[in-house]
Amino acid sequence: MDAVRILPDDCRTLIAAAFERETSPAGRKALEYILKNISIAENSMLPLCQDCGLFYAFVELGRDSSIRPAAIERAVNEAALNAAQKAFYRKSCVNDPVYDRINTGTDLPVIFDWQLRDGKGASVSFLLKGFGSENCSSVRMIRPTDGEDGVVAAVLDIVRAAGGKPCPPMFLGIGIGATMDKASVLSKKALVRPADRPNSDQRYAALEKRILDEVNSLGIGPGGLGGINTCLAAAVEYLPTHIAGLPVAVSINCWADRKAFIEIEEGQL
Amino acid sequence: MITLKLPFEEKAIQSVRAGDEVILEGKLLVGRDQVHKKLYEAIMRAEQLPVDISRQAVYYMGPSPAPEGCVIGSCGPTTSARMDPYSPLLMEHGLRVMIGKGPRSREVAEAVKKYRGLYLQAYGGCGALYASCVTSSRLIAYPELGPEALLELQVHDFPAVCLIDCLPD
């Protein structure tokens, strides 16, 4: 319920560091207002941003767990409904994308991703996905021979096209491999990983660092007003893929990477 | 830093330059995607608009619900580019100042210069900050649009930065 109002510490630390580092006066001003906004939201009942996003829930269920998936689904839906009502969310979800576009009035349905993992228990990671930045997210199907340089070029191309629109400085979730759709889900999942925890594979951790540096050299800056802080963190997740392909999906998130994490123990639901 | 009182005087608008920090004081109309589509369609059908947009400023925004004791909920800017197809026609019918976030199309930039208006950027994502700048909020039209309805706000100490001024390129 607090995720819409209180920014996780990992994000806040990165924004404060960006403010210290920023050299462009207009960019510094934007970061100053962002920090002021974070403080106002924390000390009021006001959401950080009027776009409280769509609910995205990543469920990981232990293969040895006796927790029923339907019980998790019900608990997640109830938690989302409760948060949307009690934490003054703007209701941003419409029932039909093309024709009716009638507001569901609840911010539901939740978008679910289900995955099995070893062991007992379960966990749910929530992402509140705003759409100013989501409209700038994209996927590229590059050649299997394009390698690391091709991945970086695809990301830079997508970020360059986004420019100042997604409320930079941004968080980048990058999903690589599998199929077009699965790479996109991975790119969302990358956004709920703690921003200060690099990929456990050294090569992918280095790729994250390279993407962060090259995106920051684009000069888009805070609020798109120019500066050295365009990206706060880049997180890469990857999966095996086909011999003929190399899908690269990029989910762009604004500076407010609103997320929450819950562990569910056996017998708790 | 320039303070711009709304409704504005011609001279005040024409002295603002791209890159200037601007503090807004006074009246703003509020409308985003669906309001723009409706106003555009009403103009095309030569119908009367539900609000006089002549010499007005519009803020691209859809607020969250107001918590108890607040005039409005979070109310930061939304992405301006989605309003690009509609803005030149609205400017032709009198609109002069637009406040949102992010870049505009060439057509909008040309309209700002032709009609001697302004495009200002508010600080993206700063919804709680902007809520503290609103002293009153009133529904004007299209209540069926919920958070996207057409509103009128009174604002105080509302920070923005000018991205497009009225000078020719």
Coordinates of C-alpha atoms in Angstrom, one line a residue:
Chain A
M1 CA 0.0 0.0 0.0
D2 CA 2.9 2.3 0.7
A3 CA 4.7 1.6 -2.6
V4 CA 2.7 4.3 -4.4
R5 CA 3.9 6.9 -1.9
I6 CA 7.2 5.9 -0.5
L7 CA 10.1 5.2 -2.8
P8 CA 12.3 2.2 -2.0
D9 CA 15.7 3.1 -0.5
D10 CA 17.7 1.8 -3.5
C11 CA 15.9 4.2 -5.8
R12 CA 16.1 7.1 -3.4
T13 CA 19.9 6.6 -2.9
L14 CA 20.5 6.7 -6.6
I15 CA 18.4 9.9 -7.1
A16 CA 20.3 11.6 -4.2
A17 CA 23.6 10.6 -5.7
A18 CA 22.5 11.8 -9.2
F19 CA 21.6 15.2 -7.7
E20 CA 25.1 15.5 -6.1
R21 CA 26.8 14.5 -9.4
E22 CA 24.6 16.5 -11.9
T23 CA 26.5 19.3 -13.7
S24 CA 23.7 20.8 -15.8
P25 CA 21.8 23.6 -13.9
A26 CA 18.4 22.7 -15.5
G27 CA 19.0 19.0 -14.8
R28 CA 19.9 19.8 -11.1
K29 CA 16.7 21.8 -10.8
A30 CA 14.7 18.9 -12.0
L31 CA 16.4 16.5 -9.5
E32 CA 15.8 19.1 -6.7
Y33 CA 12.1 19.1 -7.5
I34 CA 12.0 15.3 -7.6
L35 CA 13.7 15.1 -4.2
K36 CA 11.2 17.6 -2.8
N37 CA 8.3 15.6 -4.3
I38 CA 9.6 12.4 -2.7
S39 CA 9.6 14.2 0.7
I40 CA 6.1 15.7 0.3
A41 CA 4.6 12.3 -0.7
E42 CA 6.3 10.5 2.2
N43 CA 4.9 13.0 4.7
S44 CA 1.3 13.1 3.3
M45 CA -1.3 10.8 1.8
L46 CA -0.4 11.9 -1.7
P47 CA 0.9 9.4 -4.2
L48 CA 4.4 10.2 -5.7
C49 CA 2.8 10.6 -9.1
Q50 CA -0.8 10.9 -10.2
D51 CA -0.1 8.0 -12.6
C52 CA -0.2 5.2 -10.0
G53 CA 0.3 2.7 -12.8
L54 CA -1.0 -0.7 -13.6
F55 CA -0.5 -3.5 -11.0
Y56 CA 2.0 -6.1 -12.2
A57 CA 2.6 -9.1 -9.9
F58 CA 5.4 -11.6 -10.4
V59 CA 4.6 -14.8 -8.4
E60 CA 7.3 -17.4 -7.7
L61 CA 5.8 -20.6 -6.2
G62 CA 8.0 -23.3 -4.7
R63 CA 7.8 -26.7 -6.4
D64 CA 7.5 -28.3 -2.9
S65 CA 4.9 -25.8 -1.7
S66 CA 1.4 -26.8 -0.7
I67 CA 0.2 -23.2 -1.2
R68 CA -2.6 -23.1 -3.8
P69 CA -2.1 -20.8 -6.7
A70 CA -5.7 -19.7 -6.5
A71 CA -5.1 -18.6 -2.9
I72 CA -2.2 -16.5 -4.0
E73 CA -4.2 -15.0 -6.8
R74 CA -7.1 -14.1 -4.4
A75 CA -4.7 -12.6 -1.9
V76 CA -2.9 -10.5 -4.5
N77 CA -6.2 -9.2 -6.0
E78 CA -7.5 -8.3 -2.5
A79 CA -4.2 -6.5 -1.6
A80 CA -4.3 -4.5 -4.9
L81 CA -8.0 -3.6 -4.5
N82 CA -7.4 -2.5 -0.9
A83 CA -4.3 -0.4 -1.9
A84 CA -6.0 1.3 -4.8
Q85 CA -8.9 2.4 -2.6
K86 CA -7.2 3.3 0.7
A87 CA -4.0 4.8 -0.7
F88 CA -5.9 7.2 -3.1
Y89 CA -4.7 5.7 -6.4
R90 CA -5.9 7.3 -9.5
K91 CA -7.9 4.6 -11.3
S92 CA -6.0 4.3 -14.6
C93 CA -7.2 1.0 -16.0
V94 CA -9.8 0.7 -18.8
N95 CA -11.7 -2.5 -19.6
D96 CA -11.1 -2.6 -23.3
P97 CA -8.1 -1.3 -25.2
V98 CA -9.7 -0.3 -28.5
Y99 CA -13.5 0.1 -28.3
D100 CA -15.1 0.7 -24.9
R101 CA -12.2 2.1 -22.9
I102 CA -14.4 2.2 -19.8
N103 CA -12.6 2.8 -16.5
T104 CA -12.8 -0.4 -14.4
G105 CA -12.9 1.9 -11.4
T106 CA -10.7 -0.3 -9.3
D107 CA -7.3 -0.2 -11.1
L108 CA -7.8 -4.0 -11.5
P109 CA -7.2 -6.4 -13.1
V110 CA -3.7 -7.2 -11.9
I111 CA -1.3 -8.4 -14.6
F112 CA 0.2 -11.7 -13.4
D113 CA 3.3 -13.6 -14.2
W114 CA 3.7 -17.1 -12.7
Q115 CA 6.9 -19.1 -12.3
L116 CA 7.9 -22.2 -10.4
R117 CA 11.1 -22.2 -8.3
D118 CA 12.8 -24.9 -6.1
G119 CA 11.8 -25.3 -2.5
K120 CA 8.8 -24.4 -0.3
G121 CA 6.9 -21.1 0.1
A122 CA 6.2 -18.4 -2.4
S123 CA 7.0 -14.8 -3.1
V124 CA 5.3 -12.0 -4.9
S125 CA 7.1 -9.0 -6.4
F126 CA 4.8 -6.0 -7.3
L127 CA 5.5 -3.3 -9.8
L128 CA 3.4 -0.3 -10.3
K129 CA 3.9 0.5 -13.9
G130 CA 3.3 4.0 -15.1
F131 CA 2.5 4.6 -18.7
G132 CA 4.3 7.8 -19.6
S133 CA 7.4 5.6 -19.5
E134 CA 5.7 2.4 -20.7
N135 CA 4.7 4.2 -24.0
C136 CA 8.5 4.4 -24.6
S137 CA 9.2 0.7 -23.9
S138 CA 10.0 -1.4 -27.0
V139 CA 11.4 -4.6 -28.3
R140 CA 13.9 -5.3 -31.1
M141 CA 14.5 -8.6 -32.8
I142 CA 18.2 -8.3 -33.7
R143 CA 20.5 -10.8 -35.5
P144 CA 22.0 -13.6 -33.5
T145 CA 25.4 -12.5 -34.7
D146 CA 24.9 -8.9 -33.5
G147 CA 26.2 -9.8 -30.0
E148 CA 26.8 -7.3 -27.2
D149 CA 27.3 -4.3 -29.5
G150 CA 24.0 -5.1 -31.1
V151 CA 22.2 -5.3 -27.8
V152 CA 23.7 -2.0 -26.6
A153 CA 22.8 -0.3 -30.0
A154 CA 19.2 -1.5 -29.7
V155 CA 18.9 -0.2 -26.1
L156 CA 20.4 3.2 -27.1
D157 CA 18.1 3.4 -30.1
I158 CA 15.0 2.9 -27.9
V159 CA 16.2 5.3 -25.2
R160 CA 17.1 8.0 -27.8
A161 CA 13.6 7.8 -29.3
A162 CA 12.1 8.1 -25.7
G163 CA 14.1 11.3 -25.0
G164 CA 12.5 13.4 -22.3
K165 CA 9.1 11.6 -22.4
P166 CA 9.5 8.9 -19.8
C167 CA 10.4 11.2 -16.9
P168 CA 14.2 10.7 -16.8
P169 CA 16.4 9.9 -15.0
M170 CA 15.0 6.5 -15.8
F171 CA 15.4 2.9 -14.7
L172 CA 15.9 0.4 -17.6
G173 CA 14.8 -3.2 -17.4
I174 CA 16.3 -5.2 -20.2
G175 CA 15.1 -8.7 -21.1
I176 CA 17.3 -10.7 -23.6
G177 CA 16.6 -14.0 -25.2
A178 CA 13.7 -16.5 -25.3
T179 CA 10.9 -15.2 -27.6
M180 CA 9.7 -11.6 -28.2
D181 CA 6.9 -11.9 -25.5
K182 CA 9.1 -13.6 -22.9
A183 CA 11.9 -11.2 -23.3
S184 CA 9.4 -8.4 -22.6
V185 CA 8.2 -10.1 -19.4
L186 CA 11.9 -10.5 -18.4
S187 CA 12.4 -6.8 -19.0
K188 CA 9.6 -6.0 -16.5
K189 CA 11.0 -8.5 -14.0
A190 CA 14.3 -6.8 -14.2
L191 CA 12.6 -3.6 -12.9
V192 CA 11.7 -5.2 -9.6
R193 CA 15.2 -6.5 -8.8
P194 CA 16.9 -4.3 -6.2
A195 CA 18.7 -1.6 -8.2
D196 CA 21.9 -2.0 -6.3
R197 CA 22.2 -5.7 -7.1
P198 CA 23.9 -6.4 -10.4
N199 CA 23.3 -9.6 -12.5
S200 CA 25.0 -12.6 -10.9
D201 CA 26.8 -13.4 -14.2
Q202 CA 29.8 -11.2 -14.5
R203 CA 29.5 -10.6 -18.2
Y204 CA 25.9 -9.5 -17.8
A205 CA 26.8 -7.3 -14.9
A206 CA 29.4 -5.7 -17.1
L207 CA 26.8 -5.3 -19.8
E208 CA 24.5 -3.5 -17.3
K209 CA 27.3 -1.1 -16.5
R210 CA 28.2 -0.5 -20.1
I211 CA 24.5 0.3 -20.9
L212 CA 24.2 2.6 -17.9
D213 CA 27.4 4.5 -19.0
E214 CA 26.4 4.8 -22.7
V215 CA 22.8 5.8 -22.0
N216 CA 24.1 8.5 -19.6
S217 CA 26.4 9.8 -22.4
L218 CA 23.4 10.5 -24.5
G219 CA 22.9 13.8 -22.5
I220 CA 19.1 13.6 -22.3
G221 CA 19.4 14.4 -18.6
P222 CA 16.8 14.8 -15.8
G223 CA 13.4 15.9 -17.1
G224 CA 15.0 15.7 -20.6
L225 CA 16.6 19.1 -19.8
G226 CA 20.1 18.0 -20.5
G227 CA 22.7 16.5 -18.1
I228 CA 24.8 13.5 -17.2
N229 CA 22.0 11.6 -15.4
T230 CA 19.7 10.0 -18.0
C231 CA 19.6 6.5 -16.4
L232 CA 19.8 5.6 -12.7
A233 CA 20.3 1.9 -13.2
A234 CA 20.1 -0.8 -15.9
A235 CA 19.1 -4.3 -15.0
V236 CA 19.5 -7.2 -17.5
E237 CA 17.7 -10.6 -17.3
Y238 CA 18.3 -13.3 -19.9
L239 CA 17.1 -16.7 -21.0
P240 CA 18.2 -19.3 -23.7
T241 CA 17.0 -18.4 -27.2
H242 CA 16.7 -19.8 -30.7
I243 CA 19.8 -20.2 -33.1
A244 CA 18.2 -17.7 -35.5
G245 CA 17.4 -14.9 -33.0
L246 CA 18.4 -12.5 -30.3
P247 CA 15.3 -10.7 -28.8
V248 CA 16.1 -7.5 -26.9
A249 CA 13.2 -6.0 -24.9
V250 CA 13.5 -2.7 -23.0
S251 CA 11.1 -1.6 -20.4
I252 CA 11.6 2.0 -19.5
N253 CA 10.5 3.2 -16.0
C254 CA 10.6 6.8 -14.8
W255 CA 12.7 7.8 -11.8
A256 CA 9.9 6.4 -9.5
D257 CA 10.6 2.6 -9.7
R258 CA 7.7 1.7 -7.4
K259 CA 7.9 -1.8 -6.3
A260 CA 7.2 -4.1 -3.3
F261 CA 8.2 -7.6 -2.3
I262 CA 6.3 -10.2 -0.1
E263 CA 7.5 -13.6 1.1
I264 CA 4.6 -16.1 1.7
E265 CA 5.4 -18.9 4.1
E266 CA 3.8 -22.4 4.1
G267 CA 0.5 -22.3 5.9
Q268 CA 0.2 -18.5 5.7
L269 CA -2.6 -18.5 3.1
Chain B
M1 CA 13.1 33.1 -12.7
I2 CA 10.0 34.7 -14.2
T3 CA 6.5 34.8 -12.6
L4 CA 3.7 34.5 -15.1
K5 CA 0.3 35.6 -13.9
L6 CA -2.7 33.8 -15.5
P7 CA -4.8 35.0 -17.3
F8 CA -1.8 36.6 -18.9
E9 CA -0.9 39.8 -20.6
E10 CA 0.5 39.5 -24.2
K11 CA 3.7 41.3 -23.1
A12 CA 4.3 38.9 -20.3
I13 CA 4.1 35.9 -22.6
Q14 CA 6.3 37.4 -25.2
S15 CA 9.1 38.1 -22.8
V16 CA 9.5 34.4 -21.8
R17 CA 12.4 32.6 -23.6
A18 CA 13.1 28.9 -24.0
G19 CA 15.2 27.8 -21.0
D20 CA 13.6 30.2 -18.6
E21 CA 12.3 29.0 -15.3
V22 CA 8.7 30.1 -15.0
I23 CA 6.5 30.2 -11.9
L24 CA 2.8 30.2 -12.7
E25 CA 0.2 32.0 -10.6
G26 CA -3.5 32.0 -11.3
K27 CA -5.9 30.1 -13.5
L28 CA -5.2 26.9 -15.5
L29 CA -7.6 24.8 -17.5
V30 CA -6.8 21.0 -17.2
G31 CA -7.3 18.5 -20.0
R32 CA -5.6 15.5 -21.5
D33 CA -6.1 12.9 -24.2
Q34 CA -9.9 12.6 -24.2
V35 CA -10.7 16.3 -23.5
H36 CA -8.4 17.2 -26.5
K37 CA -10.2 14.7 -28.7
K38 CA -13.6 16.0 -27.7
L39 CA -12.7 19.7 -28.1
Y40 CA -11.1 19.0 -31.5
E41 CA -14.2 17.2 -32.7
A42 CA -16.5 19.9 -31.4
I43 CA -14.5 22.5 -33.3
M44 CA -14.6 20.4 -36.4
R45 CA -18.4 20.1 -36.1
A46 CA -18.6 23.9 -35.4
E47 CA -20.2 23.3 -32.0
Q48 CA -19.9 25.6 -29.1
L49 CA -17.1 24.5 -26.7
P50 CA -18.0 23.8 -23.0
V51 CA -15.3 26.4 -22.0
D52 CA -13.8 29.5 -23.6
I53 CA -10.2 28.6 -24.5
S54 CA -9.4 32.0 -25.9
R55 CA -6.2 33.4 -24.3
Q56 CA -6.1 30.4 -21.9
A57 CA -3.5 28.1 -20.5
V58 CA -4.1 24.3 -20.5
Y59 CA -2.3 21.9 -18.2
Y60 CA -2.0 18.3 -19.5
M61 CA -2.9 16.4 -16.3
G62 CA -5.3 13.8 -14.7
P63 CA -5.2 13.9 -10.9
S64 CA -5.4 11.1 -8.4
P65 CA -8.3 11.3 -5.9
A66 CA -8.0 14.1 -3.2
P67 CA -7.2 12.7 0.2
E68 CA -9.3 14.2 3.1
G69 CA -8.2 17.8 3.7
C70 CA -6.6 18.2 0.3
V71 CA -7.9 20.3 -2.6
I72 CA -6.7 17.7 -5.2
G73 CA -4.7 14.5 -5.3
S74 CA -1.3 14.1 -7.0
C75 CA -1.3 16.2 -10.2
G76 CA 1.9 16.2 -12.2
P77 CA 2.1 16.6 -15.9
T78 CA 1.4 13.9 -18.5
T79 CA 3.3 13.4 -21.8
S80 CA 2.5 16.3 -24.1
A81 CA 3.3 14.5 -27.4
R82 CA 0.0 12.7 -27.2
M83 CA -1.8 16.0 -27.5
D84 CA 0.3 17.1 -30.6
P85 CA -2.4 16.2 -33.2
Y86 CA -4.9 18.5 -31.5
S87 CA -2.9 21.5 -30.3
P88 CA -2.5 23.5 -33.5
L89 CA -6.3 23.6 -34.0
L90 CA -6.9 24.6 -30.4
M91 CA -4.3 27.4 -30.8
E92 CA -6.0 28.6 -33.9
H93 CA -9.1 28.9 -31.7
G94 CA -7.4 31.0 -29.1
L95 CA -5.4 28.7 -26.8
R96 CA -2.1 30.2 -26.0
V97 CA -0.2 28.4 -23.3
M98 CA 0.4 24.6 -22.9
I99 CA 2.0 22.9 -19.9
G100 CA 3.0 19.3 -20.0
K101 CA 6.1 17.3 -20.2
G102 CA 8.5 16.2 -23.0
P103 CA 9.1 17.2 -26.6
R104 CA 6.5 18.5 -29.1
S105 CA 6.0 17.9 -32.8
R106 CA 7.3 20.4 -35.4
E107 CA 3.6 21.4 -36.1
V108 CA 3.0 22.3 -32.5
A109 CA 6.3 24.3 -32.3
E110 CA 5.3 26.2 -35.5
A111 CA 1.8 26.9 -34.0
V112 CA 3.3 28.3 -30.8
K113 CA 5.4 30.7 -32.8
K114 CA 2.6 31.6 -35.3
Y115 CA 0.0 32.4 -32.5
R116 CA 2.7 33.8 -30.1
G117 CA 2.1 31.4 -27.3
L118 CA 4.3 29.3 -25.0
Y119 CA 5.0 25.6 -24.3
L120 CA 6.1 25.0 -20.8
Q121 CA 7.3 21.8 -19.2
A122 CA 6.3 20.9 -15.6
Y123 CA 8.5 18.5 -13.7
G124 CA 7.6 15.0 -14.6
G125 CA 6.5 12.6 -11.8
C126 CA 6.3 15.4 -9.2
G127 CA 2.6 14.8 -8.5
A128 CA 2.7 15.4 -4.8
L129 CA 4.7 18.6 -5.3
Y130 CA 2.2 20.0 -7.7
A131 CA -0.7 19.1 -5.4
S132 CA 0.9 21.5 -2.9
C133 CA 0.7 24.3 -5.6
V134 CA -3.1 24.0 -6.2
T135 CA -5.4 26.2 -4.1
S136 CA -8.7 25.2 -5.7
S137 CA -10.1 22.8 -8.3
R138 CA -13.4 22.9 -10.1
L139 CA -15.1 20.6 -12.6
I140 CA -15.9 22.4 -15.8
A141 CA -17.0 19.6 -18.3
Y142 CA -17.0 16.0 -19.2
P143 CA -17.5 14.4 -15.7
E144 CA -18.0 11.1 -17.4
L145 CA -14.2 11.0 -18.1
G146 CA -13.5 10.6 -14.4
P147 CA -9.8 11.4 -13.8
E148 CA -9.6 12.8 -17.4
A149 CA -12.4 15.4 -16.9
L150 CA -11.9 19.1 -17.9
L151 CA -11.1 21.1 -14.7
E152 CA -10.2 24.6 -13.8
L153 CA -7.4 25.1 -11.2
Q154 CA -6.1 28.0 -9.2
V155 CA -2.4 27.6 -8.7
H156 CA 0.3 29.3 -6.7
D157 CA 4.1 29.0 -6.9
F158 CA 3.8 26.4 -9.7
P159 CA 7.2 25.6 -11.2
A160 CA 7.8 25.0 -14.9
V161 CA 10.5 25.6 -17.5
C162 CA 9.9 27.1 -21.0
L163 CA 10.7 24.7 -23.8
I164 CA 9.2 26.6 -26.8
D165 CA 8.9 30.4 -26.9
C166 CA 7.1 32.6 -29.4
L167 CA 10.2 33.9 -31.2
P168 CA 10.7 32.8 -34.8
D169 CA 13.5 30.2 -35.1

